[in-house]
PDB file of C-alpha atoms and ligand atoms in Angstrom:
ATOM      1  CA  MET A  26       5.301  17.279  10.298  1.00  0.00           C
ATOM      2  CA  ILE A  27       8.817  17.916   8.968  1.00  0.00           C
ATOM      3  CA  VAL A  28      10.068  15.610   6.273  1.00  0.00           C
ATOM      4  CA  LYS A  29      12.327  14.160   4.276  1.00  0.00           C
ATOM      5  CA  PRO A  30      15.393  13.580   2.951  1.00  0.00           C
ATOM      6  CA  GLY A  31      14.580   9.840   2.733  1.00  0.00           C
ATOM      7  CA  LYS A  32      12.377   8.451  -0.025  1.00  0.00           C
ATOM      8  CA  PHE A  33       8.978   6.926   0.610  1.00  0.00           C
ATOM      9  CA  ILE A  34       8.053   3.924  -1.561  1.00  0.00           C
ATOM     10  CA  THR A  35       4.732   2.136  -1.234  1.00  0.00           C
ATOM     11  CA  VAL A  36       3.614  -1.135  -2.790  1.00  0.00           C
ATOM     12  CA  GLU A  37      -0.043  -1.744  -3.570  1.00  0.00           C
ATOM     13  CA  GLY A  38      -2.317  -4.225  -5.259  1.00  0.00           C
ATOM     14  CA  GLY A  39      -5.368  -6.418  -4.829  1.00  0.00           C
ATOM     15  CA  GLU A  40      -5.407  -9.894  -3.322  1.00  0.00           C
ATOM     16  CA  GLY A  41      -3.024 -12.582  -4.605  1.00  0.00           C
ATOM     17  CA  VAL A  42      -0.846 -10.291  -6.755  1.00  0.00           C
ATOM     18  CA  GLY A  43       2.397 -11.479  -5.120  1.00  0.00           C
ATOM     19  CA  LYS A  44       2.933  -8.510  -2.816  1.00  0.00           C
ATOM     20  CA  THR A  45       4.882 -10.424  -0.155  1.00  0.00           C
ATOM     21  CA  THR A  46       7.338 -12.029  -2.586  1.00  0.00           C
ATOM     22  CA  ASN A  47       7.850  -8.788  -4.462  1.00  0.00           C
ATOM     23  CA  MET A  48       8.276  -6.718  -1.290  1.00  0.00           C
ATOM     24  CA  ALA A  49      11.151  -9.069  -0.437  1.00  0.00           C
ATOM     25  CA  PHE A  50      12.564  -8.564  -3.940  1.00  0.00           C
ATOM     26  CA  ILE A  51      12.379  -4.754  -3.603  1.00  0.00           C
ATOM     27  CA  GLN A  52      14.030  -4.921  -0.215  1.00  0.00           C
ATOM     28  CA  SER A  53      16.904  -6.958  -1.644  1.00  0.00           C
ATOM     29  CA  TRP A  54      17.196  -4.408  -4.485  1.00  0.00           C
ATOM     30  CA  LEU A  55      17.543  -1.623  -1.881  1.00  0.00           C
ATOM     31  CA  GLU A  56      20.175  -3.676  -0.059  1.00  0.00           C
ATOM     32  CA  ARG A  57      22.126  -4.220  -3.275  1.00  0.00           C
ATOM     33  CA  GLN A  58      22.157  -0.458  -3.866  1.00  0.00           C
ATOM     34  CA  GLY A  59      23.425   0.075  -0.315  1.00  0.00           C
ATOM     35  CA  ILE A  60      20.398   2.221   0.526  1.00  0.00           C
ATOM     36  CA  ASP A  61      19.698   2.537   4.244  1.00  0.00           C
ATOM     37  CA  HIS A  62      16.025   1.706   4.598  1.00  0.00           C
ATOM     38  CA  ILE A  63      13.257   0.179   6.680  1.00  0.00           C
ATOM     39  CA  LYS A  64      10.498  -2.157   5.550  1.00  0.00           C
ATOM     40  CA  THR A  65       7.099  -1.820   7.141  1.00  0.00           C
ATOM     41  CA  ARG A  66       3.397  -2.376   6.459  1.00  0.00           C
ATOM     42  CA  GLU A  67      -0.134  -1.051   6.855  1.00  0.00           C
ATOM     43  CA  PRO A  68      -2.340  -1.400   8.647  1.00  0.00           C
ATOM     44  CA  GLY A  69       0.317  -1.983  11.282  1.00  0.00           C
ATOM     45  CA  GLY A  70       3.995  -1.211  11.687  1.00  0.00           C
ATOM     46  CA  THR A  71       3.960  -0.367  15.431  1.00  0.00           C
ATOM     47  CA  PRO A  72       2.635  -2.446  18.356  1.00  0.00           C
ATOM     48  CA  LEU A  73      -0.492  -0.263  18.680  1.00  0.00           C
ATOM     49  CA  ALA A  74      -1.083  -0.136  14.924  1.00  0.00           C
ATOM     50  CA  GLU A  75      -0.646  -3.941  14.734  1.00  0.00           C
ATOM     51  CA  ASP A  76      -3.370  -4.255  17.430  1.00  0.00           C
ATOM     52  CA  ILE A  77      -5.617  -2.094  15.260  1.00  0.00           C
ATOM     53  CA  ARG A  78      -4.739  -4.333  12.270  1.00  0.00           C
ATOM     54  CA  GLU A  79      -5.939  -7.336  14.241  1.00  0.00           C
ATOM     55  CA  LEU A  80      -9.237  -5.544  14.979  1.00  0.00           C
ATOM     56  CA  LEU A  81      -9.641  -4.672  11.304  1.00  0.00           C
ATOM     57  CA  LEU A  82      -8.761  -8.032   9.779  1.00  0.00           C
ATOM     58  CA  SER A  83     -10.450 -10.475  12.167  1.00  0.00           C
ATOM     59  CA  PRO A  84     -13.713 -11.809  10.814  1.00  0.00           C
ATOM     60  CA  ARG A  85     -16.581 -10.937  13.197  1.00  0.00           C
ATOM     61  CA  ASP A  86     -20.353 -11.380  13.394  1.00  0.00           C
ATOM     62  CA  GLU A  87     -21.016  -7.710  14.114  1.00  0.00           C
ATOM     63  CA  ALA A  88     -21.268  -5.585  10.952  1.00  0.00           C
ATOM     64  CA  VAL A  89     -18.393  -3.105  10.809  1.00  0.00           C
ATOM     65  CA  ASN A  90     -19.613   0.400  10.080  1.00  0.00           C
ATOM     66  CA  GLU A  91     -17.748   1.910   7.110  1.00  0.00           C
ATOM     67  CA  ASN A  92     -16.754   5.021   9.098  1.00  0.00           C
ATOM     68  CA  THR A  93     -15.440   2.827  11.911  1.00  0.00           C
ATOM     69  CA  GLU A  94     -13.304   0.915   9.414  1.00  0.00           C
ATOM     70  CA  LEU A  95     -12.087   4.119   7.781  1.00  0.00           C
ATOM     71  CA  LEU A  96     -11.197   5.788  11.084  1.00  0.00           C
ATOM     72  CA  LEU A  97      -9.396   2.687  12.347  1.00  0.00           C
ATOM     73  CA  MET A  98      -7.290   2.650   9.171  1.00  0.00           C
ATOM     74  CA  PHE A  99      -6.307   6.250   9.727  1.00  0.00           C
ATOM     75  CA  ALA A 100      -5.830   5.765  13.477  1.00  0.00           C
ATOM     76  CA  ALA A 101      -3.298   3.015  12.713  1.00  0.00           C
ATOM     77  CA  ARG A 102      -1.723   5.251  10.048  1.00  0.00           C
ATOM     78  CA  ALA A 103      -1.359   8.236  12.398  1.00  0.00           C
ATOM     79  CA  GLN A 104       0.506   6.063  14.892  1.00  0.00           C
ATOM     80  CA  HIS A 105       2.656   4.475  12.192  1.00  0.00           C
ATOM     81  CA  LEU A 106       3.565   7.858  10.727  1.00  0.00           C
ATOM     82  CA  ALA A 107       4.442   9.387  14.084  1.00  0.00           C
ATOM     83  CA  GLU A 108       6.418   6.452  15.435  1.00  0.00           C
ATOM     84  CA  VAL A 109       8.044   4.926  12.376  1.00  0.00           C
ATOM     85  CA  ILE A 110       7.648   6.542   8.952  1.00  0.00           C
ATOM     86  CA  VAL A 111       8.334  10.213   9.630  1.00  0.00           C
ATOM     87  CA  PRO A 112      11.289   9.619  11.994  1.00  0.00           C
ATOM     88  CA  ALA A 113      12.882   7.256   9.437  1.00  0.00           C
ATOM     89  CA  LEU A 114      12.453   9.727   6.564  1.00  0.00           C
ATOM     90  CA  GLU A 115      13.844  12.516   8.716  1.00  0.00           C
ATOM     91  CA  ARG A 116      16.899  10.367   9.496  1.00  0.00           C
ATOM     92  CA  GLY A 117      17.385  10.028   5.735  1.00  0.00           C
ATOM     93  CA  GLN A 118      16.307   6.394   5.528  1.00  0.00           C
ATOM     94  CA  TRP A 119      14.140   5.177   2.689  1.00  0.00           C
ATOM     95  CA  VAL A 120      10.819   3.706   3.779  1.00  0.00           C
ATOM     96  CA  LEU A 121       9.415   0.713   1.925  1.00  0.00           C
ATOM     97  CA  CYS A 122       5.804   0.271   2.973  1.00  0.00           C
ATOM     98  CA  ASP A 123       3.467  -2.602   2.135  1.00  0.00           C
ATOM     99  CA  ARG A 124       0.255  -0.613   1.436  1.00  0.00           C
ATOM    100  CA  PHE A 125      -0.564   2.930   2.461  1.00  0.00           C
ATOM    101  CA  THR A 126      -3.351   5.453   1.803  1.00  0.00           C
ATOM    102  CA  ASP A 127      -3.910   4.281  -1.778  1.00  0.00           C
ATOM    103  CA  ALA A 128      -5.268   1.098  -0.196  1.00  0.00           C
ATOM    104  CA  THR A 129      -7.787   3.228   1.702  1.00  0.00           C
ATOM    105  CA  TYR A 130      -8.900   4.886  -1.541  1.00  0.00           C
ATOM    106  CA  ALA A 131      -9.091   1.481  -3.246  1.00  0.00           C
ATOM    107  CA  TYR A 132     -10.675  -0.664  -0.494  1.00  0.00           C
ATOM    108  CA  GLN A 133     -12.746   1.789   1.548  1.00  0.00           C
ATOM    109  CA  GLY A 134     -13.407   4.189  -1.370  1.00  0.00           C
ATOM    110  CA  GLY A 135     -13.635   1.788  -4.324  1.00  0.00           C
ATOM    111  CA  GLY A 136     -14.666  -1.398  -2.503  1.00  0.00           C
ATOM    112  CA  ARG A 137     -16.956  -0.043   0.203  1.00  0.00           C
ATOM    113  CA  GLY A 138     -18.119   3.058  -1.650  1.00  0.00           C
ATOM    114  CA  VAL A 139     -16.971   5.619   0.944  1.00  0.00           C
ATOM    115  CA  ALA A 140     -16.838   9.118  -0.589  1.00  0.00           C
ATOM    116  CA  MET A 141     -13.346   9.922  -1.861  1.00  0.00           C
ATOM    117  CA  GLU A 142     -13.662  13.439  -0.383  1.00  0.00           C
ATOM    118  CA  LYS A 143     -14.045  11.945   3.075  1.00  0.00           C
ATOM    119  CA  ILE A 144     -10.846   9.948   2.595  1.00  0.00           C
ATOM    120  CA  ALA A 145      -9.028  13.001   1.258  1.00  0.00           C
ATOM    121  CA  LEU A 146     -10.080  14.945   4.344  1.00  0.00           C
ATOM    122  CA  LEU A 147      -8.543  12.360   6.675  1.00  0.00           C
ATOM    123  CA  GLU A 148      -5.485  12.010   4.453  1.00  0.00           C
ATOM    124  CA  ASN A 149      -4.800  15.736   4.789  1.00  0.00           C
ATOM    125  CA  LEU A 150      -5.479  15.687   8.515  1.00  0.00           C
ATOM    126  CA  VAL A 151      -3.234  12.720   9.299  1.00  0.00           C
ATOM    127  CA  GLN A 152      -0.473  13.128   6.706  1.00  0.00           C
ATOM    128  CA  GLU A 153      -0.462  16.870   6.136  1.00  0.00           C
ATOM    129  CA  GLN A 154       1.658  17.209   2.942  1.00  0.00           C
ATOM    130  CA  LEU A 155       3.327  13.810   3.141  1.00  0.00           C
ATOM    131  CA  ARG A 156       2.682  11.558   0.126  1.00  0.00           C
ATOM    132  CA  PRO A 157       4.675   8.605  -1.214  1.00  0.00           C
ATOM    133  CA  ASP A 158       7.447   9.450  -3.707  1.00  0.00           C
ATOM    134  CA  LEU A 159       6.802   6.254  -5.624  1.00  0.00           C
ATOM    135  CA  THR A 160       3.865   3.852  -5.568  1.00  0.00           C
ATOM    136  CA  LEU A 161       4.300   0.521  -7.310  1.00  0.00           C
ATOM    137  CA  ILE A 162       0.969  -1.069  -8.151  1.00  0.00           C
ATOM    138  CA  LEU A 163       1.058  -4.800  -8.760  1.00  0.00           C
ATOM    139  CA  ASP A 164      -1.838  -5.334 -11.104  1.00  0.00           C
ATOM    140  CA  ALA A 165      -3.475  -8.586 -12.183  1.00  0.00           C
ATOM    141  CA  PRO A 166      -6.956  -9.657 -13.281  1.00  0.00           C
ATOM    142  CA  VAL A 167      -9.080 -10.080 -10.152  1.00  0.00           C
ATOM    143  CA  ALA A 168     -10.060 -13.699 -10.832  1.00  0.00           C
ATOM    144  CA  GLN A 169      -6.407 -14.688 -11.205  1.00  0.00           C
ATOM    145  CA  GLY A 170      -5.453 -12.961  -7.939  1.00  0.00           C
ATOM    146  CA  LEU A 171      -8.337 -14.501  -6.016  1.00  0.00           C
ATOM    147  CA  GLU A 172      -7.457 -17.942  -7.352  1.00  0.00           C
ATOM    148  CA  ARG A 173      -3.910 -17.521  -5.994  1.00  0.00           C
ATOM    149  CA  ALA A 174      -5.136 -16.070  -2.688  1.00  0.00           C
ATOM    150  CA  SER A 175      -7.618 -18.919  -2.182  1.00  0.00           C
ATOM    151  CA  LYS A 176      -4.700 -21.328  -1.683  1.00  0.00           C
ATOM    152  CA  ARG A 177      -3.832 -19.570   1.591  1.00  0.00           C
ATOM    153  CA  SER A 178      -5.243 -20.462   4.997  1.00  0.00           C
ATOM    154  CA  GLN A 179      -8.307 -18.825   6.614  1.00  0.00           C
ATOM    155  CA  PRO A 180      -9.485 -15.719   4.706  1.00  0.00           C
ATOM    156  CA  ASP A 181      -9.447 -12.478   6.729  1.00  0.00           C
ATOM    157  CA  ARG A 182     -12.370 -10.001   6.834  1.00  0.00           C
ATOM    158  CA  PHE A 183     -11.327  -8.384   3.529  1.00  0.00           C
ATOM    159  CA  GLU A 184     -10.467 -11.623   1.747  1.00  0.00           C
ATOM    160  CA  GLN A 185     -14.038 -12.765   2.425  1.00  0.00           C
ATOM    161  CA  GLU A 186     -15.383 -10.078   0.065  1.00  0.00           C
ATOM    162  CA  LYS A 187     -16.821 -10.927  -3.354  1.00  0.00           C
ATOM    163  CA  LEU A 188     -15.397 -10.558  -6.872  1.00  0.00           C
ATOM    164  CA  ASP A 189     -17.235  -7.276  -7.480  1.00  0.00           C
ATOM    165  CA  PHE A 190     -15.604  -5.655  -4.423  1.00  0.00           C
ATOM    166  CA  PHE A 191     -12.142  -6.510  -5.763  1.00  0.00           C
ATOM    167  CA  GLU A 192     -13.061  -5.304  -9.272  1.00  0.00           C
ATOM    168  CA  GLN A 193     -13.819  -1.909  -7.692  1.00  0.00           C
ATOM    169  CA  VAL A 194     -10.538  -2.026  -5.746  1.00  0.00           C
ATOM    170  CA  ARG A 195      -8.584  -2.684  -8.939  1.00  0.00           C
ATOM    171  CA  GLU A 196     -10.475  -0.042 -10.872  1.00  0.00           C
ATOM    172  CA  CYS A 197      -9.707   2.533  -8.218  1.00  0.00           C
ATOM    173  CA  TYR A 198      -5.962   1.749  -8.135  1.00  0.00           C
ATOM    174  CA  LEU A 199      -5.784   2.035 -11.925  1.00  0.00           C
ATOM    175  CA  SER A 200      -7.722   5.284 -12.086  1.00  0.00           C
ATOM    176  CA  ARG A 201      -5.530   6.883  -9.389  1.00  0.00           C
ATOM    177  CA  ALA A 202      -2.437   5.812 -11.317  1.00  0.00           C
ATOM    178  CA  LYS A 203      -3.840   7.437 -14.438  1.00  0.00           C
ATOM    179  CA  LYS A 204      -4.607  10.701 -12.618  1.00  0.00           C
ATOM    180  CA  ILE A 205      -1.191  11.101 -10.991  1.00  0.00           C
ATOM    181  CA  PRO A 206       1.291   9.388 -13.377  1.00  0.00           C
ATOM    182  CA  MET A 207       4.309  10.999 -11.653  1.00  0.00           C
ATOM    183  CA  GLN A 208       3.803   8.960  -8.482  1.00  0.00           C
ATOM    184  CA  TYR A 209       2.544   5.633  -9.797  1.00  0.00           C
ATOM    185  CA  ARG A 210       4.047   2.758 -11.742  1.00  0.00           C
ATOM    186  CA  ILE A 211       1.832  -0.132 -12.750  1.00  0.00           C
ATOM    187  CA  VAL A 212       3.535  -3.491 -12.977  1.00  0.00           C
ATOM    188  CA  ASP A 213       1.731  -6.343 -14.723  1.00  0.00           C
ATOM    189  CA  ALA A 214       1.679  -8.986 -11.987  1.00  0.00           C
ATOM    190  CA  SER A 215      -0.010 -11.586 -14.193  1.00  0.00           C
ATOM    191  CA  GLN A 216       3.350 -12.254 -15.883  1.00  0.00           C
ATOM    192  CA  SER A 217       5.917 -14.790 -14.701  1.00  0.00           C
ATOM    193  CA  LEU A 218       7.620 -13.859 -11.423  1.00  0.00           C
ATOM    194  CA  ALA A 219      10.920 -13.402 -13.266  1.00  0.00           C
ATOM    195  CA  GLN A 220       9.342 -10.876 -15.656  1.00  0.00           C
ATOM    196  CA  VAL A 221       7.534  -9.052 -12.829  1.00  0.00           C
ATOM    197  CA  GLN A 222      10.843  -8.647 -11.029  1.00  0.00           C
ATOM    198  CA  LEU A 223      12.620  -7.473 -14.187  1.00  0.00           C
ATOM    199  CA  ASP A 224       9.923  -4.810 -14.556  1.00  0.00           C
ATOM    200  CA  LEU A 225      10.155  -3.835 -10.891  1.00  0.00           C
ATOM    201  CA  GLY A 226      13.940  -3.542 -11.158  1.00  0.00           C
ATOM    202  CA  GLU A 227      13.581  -1.285 -14.186  1.00  0.00           C
ATOM    203  CA  GLN A 228      11.089   0.986 -12.411  1.00  0.00           C
ATOM    204  CA  LEU A 229      13.337   1.181  -9.364  1.00  0.00           C
ATOM    205  CA  ASN A 230      16.402   2.003 -11.483  1.00  0.00           C
ATOM    206  CA  GLN A 231      14.507   4.810 -13.194  1.00  0.00           C
ATOM    207  CA  PHE A 232      13.298   6.142  -9.858  1.00  0.00           C
ATOM    208  CA  MET A 233      16.798   5.981  -8.402  1.00  0.00           C
ATOM    209  CA  GLU A 234      18.240   7.821 -11.406  1.00  0.00           C
ATOM    210  CA  ALA A 235      15.597  10.541 -11.180  1.00  0.00           C
ATOM    211  CA  SER A 236      16.214  10.857  -7.409  1.00  0.00           C
ATOM    212  CA  CYS A 237      19.961  11.298  -7.957  1.00  0.00           C
ATOM    213  CA  ASN A 238      19.301  14.092 -10.482  1.00  0.00           C
ATOM    214  CA  GLU A 239      17.018  16.060  -8.127  1.00  0.00           C
TER     215      GLU A 239
HETATM  216  P1  LIG B 330      -2.520  -7.445   3.480  1.00  0.00           P
HETATM  217  O1  LIG B 330      -1.623  -6.289   3.598  1.00  0.00           O
HETATM  218  O2  LIG B 330      -1.999  -8.663   4.114  1.00  0.00           O
HETATM  219  O3  LIG B 330      -3.048  -7.612   2.110  1.00  0.00           O
HETATM  220  O4  LIG B 330      -3.818  -7.153   4.417  1.00  0.00           O
HETATM  221  C1  LIG B 330      -4.306  -5.923   4.655  1.00  0.00           C
HETATM  222  C2  LIG B 330      -5.759  -5.845   4.252  1.00  0.00           C
HETATM  223  O5  LIG B 330      -6.236  -4.577   4.678  1.00  0.00           O
HETATM  224  C3  LIG B 330      -5.978  -5.933   2.755  1.00  0.00           C
HETATM  225  O6  LIG B 330      -7.101  -6.738   2.492  1.00  0.00           O
HETATM  226  C4  LIG B 330      -6.297  -4.519   2.349  1.00  0.00           C
HETATM  227  C5  LIG B 330      -6.860  -3.902   3.605  1.00  0.00           C
HETATM  228  N1  LIG B 330      -6.615  -2.470   3.737  1.00  0.00           N
HETATM  229  C6  LIG B 330      -7.673  -1.585   3.605  1.00  0.00           C
HETATM  230  O7  LIG B 330      -8.800  -2.008   3.403  1.00  0.00           O
HETATM  231  N2  LIG B 330      -7.413  -0.250   3.717  1.00  0.00           N
HETATM  232  C7  LIG B 330      -6.181   0.260   3.984  1.00  0.00           C
HETATM  233  O8  LIG B 330      -6.003   1.480   4.087  1.00  0.00           O
HETATM  234  C8  LIG B 330      -5.069  -0.682   4.117  1.00  0.00           C
HETATM  235  C9  LIG B 330      -3.713  -0.167   4.410  1.00  0.00           C
HETATM  236  C10 LIG B 330      -5.346  -2.027   3.981  1.00  0.00           C
END
């Protein structure tokens, strides 16, 4: 896998933290800077990976084995990387991705209790050395996020999980951010939307400045 010169930005967070609205804000920030980029998401981002997303998110009666879920996440990711992310980065485009492997650590590792070593093994296999350059974590108290998310239509298979699952998800995002401060920026998503976007803009400006000085 040969990469870059483009930059790889991922956006993460639990349920109801305003990811969709803020992804749109980040995309408009990139447009204002005149940065050639693509916006994509996980699981998904290619026709095959979107089919896998459907398999993963649809509620079903059959219990989903945790390894099955984990492997499907990485199967979708392998396809997405090969078809979309790596070619874009190699062309010099920036990639803005709604969730990536941090979500696997948080949801499958934190939420489901899958061993982090197992996830790291698949991460290395599927991504080789590729890691995001910047990961923006939208963070809010779980109860607040779930309250917001409950106003949406039918909950998917993950949204049906209980408070404790999402507490583990949040905990895992925050502990990863603490361990690798270079890559992560935590944005307090419990603030007003205007303040969240001011904070996001500041983080992006800092990242842009640092990228220009590389
Ligand atoms: P969302 O992007 O609309 O929030 O839906 C994707 C769901 O998939 C979300 O509940 C988080 C979950 N997910 C995982 O469990 N592991 C992963 O690796 C990714 C990318 C998403």
